[in-house]
């Protein structure tokens, strides 16, 4: 048998061995196939083998352990490990993995790459993504349908990696799975095997898809009204021996989750065993979203470039159960902060990082300062920095399953708001957010979970956090309840606080909150964040806001007045934070974009009135501050009038905005 014929045979034998029938078909008709590779049904045949079998996945998981290793040596070891698990061996065509690897290459999960005289087995970023998902079953289940269907939709047969088809003059330009699902949706979410054979398998170009839909719909109408003999005269006999098999193609395009892994309903279901298939309506939204992104050919790609492009990781929607690996390297964390929109000095980040990580069991810090200095935001950016390899670039709204923020309420009188309580009406235990996070952290001891307790001093910490503080210090379990019946029903009576759960608390320093007791202060590192880095903050804000709706000159004018205002107030511990700078610029950009007509001076005046002056108060000791404010704010009439009122009030006692 020729090399080309052997290649053809191996394409059909999947890791599970379910394609024996197909492989024998190819062997018996190999000479005919070589002559007829221009027929589109023959091309479609080469996109019909399934890799979503338990055995195929077992083999893939084994193969991932040999990433970057010599292929010829690795395939022997992979076959040995596979045989130990499945008790299945094969010497045919170089062994099981030699046969199965074509399927994984078509999926873009791994490739064989020539490096000099050697052939190296390389797992792609997409393959590593699959491996990570498979190692975290609950997350994989959530992500599985979209991930696999999107991956299949990106595949096209006539690619430069596929030596059988990559040749001059090839005219088969179809992404088979994307095209098939596009046709499926166009013809009413059901299709017959005959329609697949007659029409779908004859499509050779993406431009033919709409024509195919029209032909199928027309064929259905004629089937109802015309004599079968007339249909045969018009369309010819239904050739059930076409090279491609509707049954096997549906098996892969339909991603039969339930048949193969016993997880989800199939994407495409057999409608009563009548050779009619229907698209599961539960997946309509997912399919339509993927179909809205039409794939495109790039005929100039080399085989290496195609492998790199097709093997790129997908933008999978990870479930909270997906296991990520944290990176605690301080340089990696600093790089993430520096690439973000968040302003914090390297020194401050190092201080907080050291306090969180220097004690083996206790990871608890409190960030203190005036409102708006980025205390709460720090906790999210820090948690994201630990998992930046999984989250990609900075984007604050990206969901991080290892981060949780809980806002403390003034009415918290006990720990039930965090740990949970017994609901006497429903007669069941209800977990609190901290207990839920503790349970997750205990399941993944190699991960780091970060919880932010926001505005901790809105209530006395001892009221709602005493049990947790004691557990952290004593390393004893947290008592949840003392009810024997609850314990019998499976509710934990006590739980140990995990050493991989970091607590970052925040407190605002003003007279509306309750200060920490010495007992609490003795158990936590308090880090002040009231002072902000003005020069670095100017640079970061400039990158964000200078552009179409704000000139560099206007940006500087605004920043200069705000910086001077900040410096005056900082001398009396009344300064504002990063948030105020940012929101004033957002207001100005919106004004300019929407054409509201306020001048820069008016925007500054309005925002100082709305965001800065309402928080200022004092007495005769602050007269010097008021004089400085009066001088600074002369160009801003409304703000200047308020400060003049401060002057008058200070002469007879205290002053504040609302007097």
XYZ file of C-alpha atoms in Angstrom, residues 79 265 466 484 577:
5
model
C 0.395 3.234 23.965
C -28.006 16.039 25.795
C -14.869 37.011 66.459
C -26.897 17.153 66.849
C -8.726 59.850 46.558
